[in-house]
mmCIF file of C-alpha atoms in Angstrom:
data_model
loop_
_atom_site.group_PDB
_atom_site.id
_atom_site.type_symbol
_atom_site.label_atom_id
_atom_site.label_comp_id
_atom_site.label_asym_id
_atom_site.label_seq_id
_atom_site.Cartn_x
_atom_site.Cartn_y
_atom_site.Cartn_z
ATOM 1 C CA MET A 30 130.132 -142.309 227.747
ATOM 2 C CA SER A 31 126.482 -142.432 227.335
ATOM 3 C CA VAL A 32 124.219 -139.502 226.122
ATOM 4 C CA SER A 33 122.794 -137.390 228.707
ATOM 5 C CA ASP A 34 119.521 -136.128 228.703
ATOM 6 C CA THR A 35 120.564 -132.650 229.408
ATOM 7 C CA ALA A 36 122.860 -130.262 227.103
ATOM 8 C CA PRO A 37 126.399 -131.559 226.472
ATOM 9 C CA SER A 38 129.303 -130.257 228.490
ATOM 10 C CA PHE A 39 132.799 -129.307 227.632
ATOM 11 C CA ALA A 40 135.535 -129.747 230.310
ATOM 12 C CA VAL A 41 139.270 -128.548 230.056
ATOM 13 C CA ILE A 42 141.738 -130.697 232.024
ATOM 14 C CA SER A 43 144.888 -128.879 232.778
ATOM 15 C CA GLY A 44 148.800 -130.561 232.645
ATOM 16 C CA SER A 45 148.728 -130.770 236.281
ATOM 17 C CA GLN A 46 145.515 -132.611 236.369
ATOM 18 C CA VAL A 47 146.634 -135.356 233.789
ATOM 19 C CA HIS A 48 149.901 -135.296 235.839
ATOM 20 C CA ARG A 49 148.237 -136.240 238.932
ATOM 21 C CA ALA A 50 146.160 -138.827 237.307
ATOM 22 C CA LEU A 51 148.869 -140.666 235.936
ATOM 23 C CA GLN A 52 151.557 -139.957 238.668
ATOM 24 C CA GLY A 53 152.910 -143.334 240.102
ATOM 25 C CA ARG A 54 150.332 -145.581 237.971
ATOM 26 C CA HIS A 55 152.822 -147.052 235.977
ATOM 27 C CA ARG A 56 151.719 -150.765 235.559
ATOM 28 C CA ASP A 57 148.095 -149.482 235.428
ATOM 29 C CA VAL A 58 148.887 -147.363 232.346
ATOM 30 C CA VAL A 59 151.081 -150.207 230.559
ATOM 31 C CA ALA A 60 147.984 -152.403 231.073
ATOM 32 C CA LEU A 61 145.653 -149.705 229.364
ATOM 33 C CA VAL A 62 148.321 -149.401 226.449
ATOM 34 C CA GLU A 63 148.301 -153.250 226.300
ATOM 35 C CA ALA A 64 144.410 -153.418 226.081
ATOM 36 C CA ALA A 65 144.607 -150.657 223.634
ATOM 37 C CA TYR A 66 147.100 -152.533 221.414
ATOM 38 C CA ARG A 67 145.023 -155.568 221.919
ATOM 39 C CA THR A 68 141.489 -153.656 220.771
ATOM 40 C CA HIS A 69 143.524 -152.593 217.702
ATOM 41 C CA GLY A 70 144.636 -155.905 216.793
ATOM 42 C CA ALA A 71 141.009 -157.509 217.335
ATOM 43 C CA GLY A 72 139.814 -154.685 214.617
ATOM 44 C CA GLU A 73 137.903 -152.400 217.128
ATOM 45 C CA THR A 74 139.711 -149.322 216.519
ATOM 46 C CA VAL A 75 139.623 -146.856 213.419
ATOM 47 C CA ASN A 76 143.213 -145.277 213.242
ATOM 48 C CA PRO A 77 143.632 -143.413 209.977
ATOM 49 C CA PRO A 78 147.228 -141.918 208.773
ATOM 50 C CA SER A 79 148.091 -139.080 210.671
ATOM 51 C CA TYR A 80 148.620 -135.855 208.827
ATOM 52 C CA PHE A 81 151.821 -133.728 209.044
ATOM 53 C CA LEU A 82 151.604 -129.926 209.043
ATOM 54 C CA ARG A 83 154.828 -128.735 207.815
ATOM 55 C CA PHE A 84 156.119 -125.129 206.977
ATOM 56 C CA PRO A 85 158.473 -124.051 204.351
ATOM 57 C CA ASP A 86 159.620 -121.126 206.103
ATOM 58 C CA ARG A 87 160.325 -123.450 209.458
ATOM 59 C CA PRO A 88 161.556 -126.606 207.854
ATOM 60 C CA THR A 89 162.544 -128.448 211.132
ATOM 61 C CA ALA A 90 159.083 -127.849 212.797
ATOM 62 C CA ARG A 91 155.754 -129.916 212.228
ATOM 63 C CA ILE A 92 152.261 -130.197 213.818
ATOM 64 C CA ILE A 93 150.460 -133.592 213.622
ATOM 65 C CA ALA A 94 147.242 -134.454 213.357
ATOM 66 C CA LEU A 95 146.338 -138.095 214.932
ATOM 67 C CA PRO A 96 142.473 -138.762 214.642
ATOM 68 C CA ALA A 97 141.476 -142.071 216.175
ATOM 69 C CA SER A 98 138.262 -144.266 217.363
ATOM 70 C CA ILE A 99 138.719 -146.920 219.947
ATOM 71 C CA GLY A 100 136.102 -149.457 221.236
ATOM 72 C CA GLY A 101 136.614 -151.844 224.178
ATOM 73 C CA ASP A 102 136.547 -150.657 227.251
ATOM 74 C CA SER A 103 137.548 -147.016 226.211
ATOM 75 C CA ARG A 104 134.738 -146.516 223.720
ATOM 76 C CA VAL A 105 135.593 -142.869 222.512
ATOM 77 C CA ASP A 106 136.645 -140.724 219.687
ATOM 78 C CA GLY A 107 138.858 -138.099 219.253
ATOM 79 C CA ILE A 108 142.188 -136.526 217.936
ATOM 80 C CA LYS A 109 145.348 -135.383 219.159
ATOM 81 C CA TRP A 110 147.042 -132.040 217.956
ATOM 82 C CA ILE A 111 150.694 -132.222 218.757
ATOM 83 C CA SER A 112 153.368 -129.890 217.686
ATOM 84 C CA SER A 113 157.358 -130.288 217.390
ATOM 85 C CA PHE A 114 159.416 -127.605 217.298
ATOM 86 C CA PRO A 115 162.931 -128.375 218.000
ATOM 87 C CA GLU A 116 164.075 -124.887 218.336
ATOM 88 C CA ASN A 117 162.243 -124.297 221.563
ATOM 89 C CA VAL A 118 164.894 -126.366 223.166
ATOM 90 C CA ALA A 119 167.278 -123.471 223.004
ATOM 91 C CA ALA A 120 164.534 -121.062 224.527
ATOM 92 C CA GLY A 121 164.422 -123.302 227.363
ATOM 93 C CA ILE A 122 161.045 -124.813 226.810
ATOM 94 C CA PRO A 123 160.221 -128.303 225.694
ATOM 95 C CA ARG A 124 160.210 -129.291 222.059
ATOM 96 C CA ALA A 125 156.657 -130.724 221.867
ATOM 97 C CA SER A 126 153.220 -129.332 223.123
ATOM 98 C CA ALA A 127 149.727 -130.769 222.430
ATOM 99 C CA VAL A 128 146.182 -130.974 223.353
ATOM 100 C CA LEU A 129 143.723 -133.787 223.011
ATOM 101 C CA ILE A 130 140.127 -133.683 222.185
ATOM 102 C CA LEU A 131 137.708 -136.410 223.462
ATOM 103 C CA ASN A 132 134.454 -136.509 221.422
ATOM 104 C CA ASP A 133 131.440 -138.436 222.876
ATOM 105 C CA ARG A 134 130.803 -141.641 220.877
ATOM 106 C CA ASP A 135 126.936 -141.727 220.580
ATOM 107 C CA THR A 136 126.760 -137.783 219.933
ATOM 108 C CA GLY A 137 129.799 -136.657 218.135
ATOM 109 C CA TYR A 138 130.068 -133.838 220.405
ATOM 110 C CA PRO A 139 133.347 -133.053 222.277
ATOM 111 C CA LEU A 140 133.547 -133.838 225.843
ATOM 112 C CA ALA A 141 137.012 -132.257 226.707
ATOM 113 C CA CYS A 142 140.141 -130.638 225.788
ATOM 114 C CA LEU A 143 143.246 -132.346 227.532
ATOM 115 C CA GLU A 144 146.895 -130.916 227.987
ATOM 116 C CA SER A 145 148.306 -133.839 226.202
ATOM 117 C CA SER A 146 152.109 -133.462 226.200
ATOM 118 C CA ILE A 147 152.050 -135.575 229.377
ATOM 119 C CA ILE A 148 149.494 -138.288 227.680
ATOM 120 C CA SER A 149 151.763 -138.455 224.845
ATOM 121 C CA ALA A 150 155.050 -138.999 226.594
ATOM 122 C CA THR A 151 152.959 -141.481 229.070
ATOM 123 C CA ARG A 152 151.710 -143.750 226.014
ATOM 124 C CA THR A 153 155.035 -143.615 224.377
ATOM 125 C CA ALA A 154 156.861 -144.721 227.568
ATOM 126 C CA ALA A 155 154.305 -147.492 228.298
ATOM 127 C CA SER A 156 154.329 -148.592 224.720
ATOM 128 C CA ALA A 157 158.194 -149.130 225.192
ATOM 129 C CA ALA A 158 157.945 -150.678 228.599
ATOM 130 C CA LEU A 159 155.481 -153.047 227.466
ATOM 131 C CA ALA A 160 157.628 -154.308 224.426
ATOM 132 C CA ALA A 161 160.667 -154.313 226.544
ATOM 133 C CA ASP A 162 158.943 -156.837 228.976
ATOM 134 C CA ARG A 163 157.369 -158.934 225.985
ATOM 135 C CA LEU A 164 160.325 -159.236 223.721
ATOM 136 C CA THR A 165 162.826 -160.416 226.651
ATOM 137 C CA ALA A 166 160.019 -162.738 228.175
ATOM 138 C CA GLY A 167 161.369 -166.259 228.960
ATOM 139 C CA GLY A 168 164.953 -164.677 229.177
ATOM 140 C CA GLU A 169 167.226 -162.764 231.356
ATOM 141 C CA ARG A 170 166.369 -158.927 231.735
ATOM 142 C CA PRO A 171 169.261 -156.816 230.233
ATOM 143 C CA ARG A 172 171.201 -155.136 232.995
ATOM 144 C CA ARG A 173 173.107 -152.404 230.910
ATOM 145 C CA ILE A 174 170.800 -149.428 228.975
ATOM 146 C CA GLY A 175 171.755 -146.946 226.719
ATOM 147 C CA ILE A 176 169.834 -144.029 225.983
ATOM 148 C CA PHE A 177 169.866 -141.685 222.897
ATOM 149 C CA GLY A 178 168.612 -138.300 223.276
ATOM 150 C CA ALA A 179 168.058 -136.331 226.646
ATOM 151 C CA GLY A 180 164.550 -134.979 226.584
ATOM 152 C CA LEU A 181 161.236 -135.629 227.871
ATOM 153 C CA ILE A 182 160.516 -138.950 226.092
ATOM 154 C CA ALA A 183 163.840 -140.218 227.115
ATOM 155 C CA ARG A 184 162.934 -139.297 230.526
ATOM 156 C CA TYR A 185 159.721 -140.920 230.582
ATOM 157 C CA VAL A 186 160.796 -144.259 228.907
ATOM 158 C CA TYR A 187 163.481 -144.849 231.734
ATOM 159 C CA ASP A 188 160.702 -143.745 234.430
ATOM 160 C CA TYR A 189 158.334 -146.433 232.964
ATOM 161 C CA LEU A 190 160.961 -149.126 232.843
ATOM 162 C CA ALA A 191 161.912 -148.543 236.269
ATOM 163 C CA GLY A 192 158.411 -148.179 237.423
ATOM 164 C CA THR A 193 157.598 -151.611 236.152
ATOM 165 C CA GLY A 194 160.347 -153.472 237.692
ATOM 166 C CA TRP A 195 163.378 -152.653 235.786
ATOM 167 C CA SER A 196 166.497 -152.175 237.261
ATOM 168 C CA PHE A 197 170.121 -151.534 235.849
ATOM 169 C CA ASP A 198 173.644 -152.019 236.944
ATOM 170 C CA GLU A 199 174.802 -149.563 234.098
ATOM 171 C CA ILE A 200 173.155 -146.586 232.222
ATOM 172 C CA GLY A 201 175.100 -144.894 229.464
ATOM 173 C CA VAL A 202 173.712 -141.378 228.030
ATOM 174 C CA PHE A 203 174.522 -140.315 224.369
ATOM 175 C CA ASP A 204 173.360 -136.756 223.014
ATOM 176 C CA LEU A 205 174.524 -134.028 220.773
ATOM 177 C CA SER A 206 174.400 -131.637 223.536
ATOM 178 C CA ALA A 207 177.063 -132.310 226.368
ATOM 179 C CA GLU A 208 174.868 -129.843 228.475
ATOM 180 C CA HIS A 209 171.783 -131.879 228.117
ATOM 181 C CA ALA A 210 173.476 -135.202 228.489
ATOM 182 C CA GLY A 211 175.362 -133.987 231.869
ATOM 183 C CA GLY A 212 171.714 -132.836 233.011
ATOM 184 C CA PHE A 213 169.864 -136.156 231.892
ATOM 185 C CA ALA A 214 172.822 -137.986 233.602
ATOM 186 C CA ALA A 215 172.441 -136.313 236.660
ATOM 187 C CA HIS A 216 168.716 -136.800 236.667
ATOM 188 C CA LEU A 217 169.375 -140.732 236.239
ATOM 189 C CA ARG A 218 172.008 -140.972 239.219
ATOM 190 C CA GLU A 219 169.055 -139.376 241.367
ATOM 191 C CA ALA A 220 166.529 -141.731 239.947
ATOM 192 C CA SER A 221 168.457 -144.830 240.181
ATOM 193 C CA GLY A 222 169.528 -143.777 243.860
ATOM 194 C CA GLY A 223 173.076 -144.211 242.955
ATOM 195 C CA ALA A 224 172.656 -148.100 242.404
ATOM 196 C CA ALA A 225 173.462 -147.872 238.739
ATOM 197 C CA LYS A 226 176.833 -146.537 237.241
ATOM 198 C CA VAL A 227 175.655 -143.727 234.928
ATOM 199 C CA THR A 228 178.048 -142.772 231.941
ATOM 200 C CA VAL A 229 177.952 -140.041 229.325
ATOM 201 C CA HIS A 230 179.170 -141.632 226.231
ATOM 202 C CA ASP A 231 181.444 -139.491 223.837
ATOM 203 C CA SER A 232 180.649 -141.704 220.851
ATOM 204 C CA ALA A 233 177.586 -143.336 219.591
ATOM 205 C CA GLU A 234 179.281 -146.502 219.188
ATOM 206 C CA ASP A 235 180.351 -146.723 222.509
ATOM 207 C CA ALA A 236 176.877 -146.402 223.579
ATOM 208 C CA VAL A 237 175.654 -149.065 221.459
ATOM 209 C CA ARG A 238 178.427 -151.477 222.335
ATOM 210 C CA GLY A 239 177.881 -150.937 225.832
ATOM 211 C CA SER A 240 174.359 -151.465 226.175
ATOM 212 C CA ASP A 241 172.180 -154.554 225.861
ATOM 213 C CA LEU A 242 168.984 -152.485 226.121
ATOM 214 C CA LEU A 243 169.172 -149.486 223.896
ATOM 215 C CA VAL A 244 166.533 -146.560 223.764
ATOM 216 C CA PHE A 245 166.555 -143.941 221.024
ATOM 217 C CA ALA A 246 164.541 -140.717 221.979
ATOM 218 C CA THR A 247 166.159 -138.098 219.697
ATOM 219 C CA THR A 248 164.849 -135.712 217.309
ATOM 220 C CA ALA A 249 166.838 -137.249 214.334
ATOM 221 C CA ALA A 250 165.705 -136.826 210.911
ATOM 222 C CA THR A 251 167.645 -139.060 208.910
ATOM 223 C CA PRO A 252 169.702 -142.301 210.147
ATOM 224 C CA HIS A 253 172.917 -141.628 212.223
ATOM 225 C CA VAL A 254 173.639 -144.954 213.289
ATOM 226 C CA THR A 255 175.022 -147.128 210.224
ATOM 227 C CA ASP A 256 177.083 -149.969 210.933
ATOM 228 C CA PRO A 257 175.281 -153.284 211.967
ATOM 229 C CA ALA A 258 178.355 -154.500 213.438
ATOM 230 C CA TRP A 259 177.996 -152.299 216.246
ATOM 231 C CA PHE A 260 175.014 -154.596 217.183
ATOM 232 C CA GLU A 261 176.886 -157.873 216.949
ATOM 233 C CA HIS A 262 176.330 -158.357 220.858
ATOM 234 C CA ARG A 263 172.318 -158.565 220.055
ATOM 235 C CA PRO A 264 170.661 -155.970 222.046
ATOM 236 C CA LEU A 265 166.983 -155.290 222.171
ATOM 237 C CA VAL A 266 166.495 -151.618 220.492
ATOM 238 C CA LEU A 267 163.607 -149.684 221.525
ATOM 239 C CA HIS A 268 163.473 -147.449 218.327
ATOM 240 C CA VAL A 269 161.046 -144.764 219.660
ATOM 241 C CA SER A 270 162.301 -141.756 217.593
ATOM 242 C CA LEU A 271 161.978 -143.975 214.284
ATOM 243 C CA ARG A 272 164.614 -142.516 212.257
ATOM 244 C CA ASP A 273 167.982 -143.332 213.995
ATOM 245 C CA LEU A 274 168.948 -146.535 212.323
ATOM 246 C CA SER A 275 169.979 -147.099 208.564
ATOM 247 C CA PRO A 276 168.484 -149.587 206.439
ATOM 248 C CA GLU A 277 171.591 -151.749 206.761
ATOM 249 C CA VAL A 278 171.120 -151.993 210.568
ATOM 250 C CA ILE A 279 167.206 -152.780 210.346
ATOM 251 C CA LEU A 280 168.112 -155.525 207.562
ATOM 252 C CA ALA A 281 170.379 -157.017 209.972
ATOM 253 C CA SER A 282 167.749 -157.173 212.889
ATOM 254 C CA ALA A 283 164.271 -158.729 213.755
ATOM 255 C CA ASN A 284 161.749 -156.074 213.408
ATOM 256 C CA ILE A 285 158.905 -155.434 214.992
ATOM 257 C CA VAL A 286 156.360 -152.484 214.671
ATOM 258 C CA ASP A 287 153.224 -151.260 216.386
ATOM 259 C CA ASP A 288 151.374 -150.956 212.946
ATOM 260 C CA VAL A 289 152.954 -151.877 209.582
ATOM 261 C CA GLU A 290 151.133 -149.267 207.917
ATOM 262 C CA HIS A 291 151.606 -146.508 210.059
ATOM 263 C CA CYS A 292 155.495 -147.132 210.438
ATOM 264 C CA LEU A 293 156.204 -147.706 206.386
ATOM 265 C CA LYS A 294 155.873 -144.111 205.753
ATOM 266 C CA ALA A 295 157.112 -140.496 206.574
ATOM 267 C CA ASP A 296 160.915 -142.012 205.862
ATOM 268 C CA THR A 297 160.913 -143.849 208.827
ATOM 269 C CA SER A 298 163.934 -146.374 208.992
ATOM 270 C CA VAL A 299 161.903 -149.419 208.364
ATOM 271 C CA HIS A 300 160.168 -146.989 205.335
ATOM 272 C CA LEU A 301 163.796 -146.171 203.929
ATOM 273 C CA THR A 302 164.333 -150.021 204.094
ATOM 274 C CA GLU A 303 161.128 -150.977 202.152
ATOM 275 C CA GLN A 304 162.340 -148.064 199.461
ATOM 276 C CA ARG A 305 165.783 -149.586 199.520
ATOM 277 C CA VAL A 306 165.033 -153.566 199.184
ATOM 278 C CA GLY A 307 161.221 -153.141 197.541
ATOM 279 C CA HIS A 308 159.572 -155.370 199.875
ATOM 280 C CA ARG A 309 158.604 -155.757 203.696
ATOM 281 C CA ASP A 310 159.699 -159.233 204.380
ATOM 282 C CA PHE A 311 162.478 -157.962 206.896
ATOM 283 C CA LEU A 312 159.388 -157.083 209.148
ATOM 284 C CA ASP A 313 158.774 -160.050 211.688
ATOM 285 C CA GLY A 314 155.390 -158.681 212.832
ATOM 286 C CA THR A 315 153.684 -156.350 215.018
ATOM 287 C CA LEU A 316 153.463 -156.034 219.069
ATOM 288 C CA ASP A 317 149.835 -157.424 218.842
ATOM 289 C CA ASP A 318 151.549 -160.364 217.168
ATOM 290 C CA VAL A 319 154.056 -160.752 220.028
ATOM 291 C CA LEU A 320 151.527 -160.069 222.733
ATOM 292 C CA THR A 321 149.200 -162.924 221.306
ATOM 293 C CA GLY A 322 152.055 -165.431 220.761
ATOM 294 C CA ARG A 323 151.718 -165.339 216.773
ATOM 295 C CA VAL A 324 155.219 -164.013 216.651
ATOM 296 C CA ARG A 325 158.456 -164.705 218.581
ATOM 297 C CA PRO A 326 161.314 -162.614 217.419
ATOM 298 C CA ASP A 327 164.418 -164.096 216.506
ATOM 299 C CA ARG A 328 167.056 -163.562 219.451
ATOM 300 C CA ASP A 329 169.916 -164.608 217.248
ATOM 301 C CA ARG A 330 169.699 -161.154 215.770
ATOM 302 C CA PRO A 331 169.520 -157.640 217.448
ATOM 303 C CA VAL A 332 165.630 -156.862 218.000
ATOM 304 C CA VAL A 333 164.429 -153.675 217.045
ATOM 305 C CA PHE A 334 160.866 -152.478 218.001
ATOM 306 C CA SER A 335 159.780 -149.295 216.014
ATOM 307 C CA PRO A 336 156.515 -147.858 217.212
ATOM 308 C CA PHE A 337 155.036 -145.298 215.260
ATOM 309 C CA GLY A 338 152.685 -144.175 217.831
ATOM 310 C CA LEU A 339 148.983 -145.155 217.261
ATOM 311 C CA GLY A 340 146.265 -142.356 218.175
ATOM 312 C CA VAL A 341 144.319 -145.086 219.874
ATOM 313 C CA LEU A 342 147.068 -145.003 222.646
ATOM 314 C CA ASP A 343 146.071 -141.464 223.274
ATOM 315 C CA LEU A 344 142.509 -141.777 223.419
ATOM 316 C CA ALA A 345 142.821 -145.067 225.856
ATOM 317 C CA VAL A 346 144.938 -142.844 228.206
ATOM 318 C CA GLY A 347 143.191 -139.607 227.673
ATOM 319 C CA LYS A 348 139.835 -141.233 228.349
ATOM 320 C CA HIS A 349 141.155 -142.771 231.706
ATOM 321 C CA VAL A 350 142.382 -139.338 232.669
ATOM 322 C CA TYR A 351 138.949 -137.823 231.786
ATOM 323 C CA ASP A 352 137.518 -140.525 234.111
ATOM 324 C CA THR A 353 139.738 -140.225 237.016
ATOM 325 C CA VAL A 354 139.367 -136.724 237.282
ATOM 326 C CA ARG A 355 135.527 -136.662 236.563
ATOM 327 C CA ALA A 356 135.025 -139.383 239.317
ATOM 328 C CA ALA A 357 137.198 -137.156 241.923
ATOM 329 C CA GLY A 358 134.803 -134.291 241.003
ATOM 330 C CA GLU A 359 137.533 -131.978 239.638
ATOM 331 C CA LEU A 360 136.040 -131.729 236.102
ATOM 332 C CA ALA A 361 136.386 -128.179 235.205
ATOM 333 C CA VAL A 362 133.181 -127.705 232.882
ATOM 334 C CA VAL A 363 133.000 -124.513 230.592
ATOM 335 C CA ASP A 364 129.567 -123.334 231.017
ATOM 336 C CA ASP A 365 127.715 -122.598 228.026
ATOM 337 C CA PHE A 366 130.196 -123.761 225.698
ATOM 338 C CA PHE A 367 127.731 -125.156 223.343
ATOM 339 C CA HIS A 368 125.443 -122.493 222.695
ATOM 340 C CA GLU A 369 123.065 -122.792 219.688
ATOM 341 C CA MET A 370 121.183 -126.003 221.213
ATOM 342 C CA ARG A 371 117.840 -125.716 219.596
ATOM 343 C CA ARG A 372 117.447 -126.501 216.032
ATOM 344 C CA TYR A 373 115.181 -123.235 215.431
ATOM 345 C CA GLY A 374 116.522 -121.015 218.026
#
């Protein structure tokens, strides 16, 4: 985005516009996310630690700020402000809500505010689909998938796997809520066109042992899957929610993260493992290491991908949405958003 000769403009992009810009473009978005990872790996990003706003009177809730800057083709700065209020689910609304602010790289002026729960879910799902593709490269793709959690992220991860060519003979679902598990299973039966056998598992162990590809997309705050023996069939694990697996499971696996410093904090499973053993030698590398061929995980063990979620991914997808909406002539600009534009009035 170059500096304009006129006063800066500021736009608001709604969730429906975001959805239209991304709908059905699974492979394009995965390519965007891969490019963002490569840009990050090349050192052309700034991605400081996320900041967690927590509340003593609402211990299950949090709001997270993810500031970032990305170069490459995206060339934009910004911040995602995303809340997680698990109690929302009981009220019938999604747990997470978010906005993304994009800033012009040359002037620093905000360009737009985008509804970002869709962007956040999309970049998370695209990251998982990319990792699944590259971590199974050269081998046979798993035909049995097990999904822990029955929320928005779980749905998006499945949709992105299906949208990038994955198909399954068996789909397992496990959730602490029988109602949510049943509703998600019904969605999966419809989404798979009846081609897959969909099972709601009564136990976490059955879900793990019955799956060759596992997706963890829960709201778990502490590890609840603790027995490495459940993983003796060496599945690929997309550990999207980051806190489901005990240090024992992590230590028995090959471990890939999206960014070492980001993942080893905030009591993630890999952070708990570091605290347990006092080193990071159990990490095999990053997804960028896999993309560039520097690392090939040992498939004689389970392979766990733990993505903390980088703000640069949100920026890459958000900038793409902004450019798409702008090119379509559908940018809703807020007139006179910037009022004091003359230095001396």
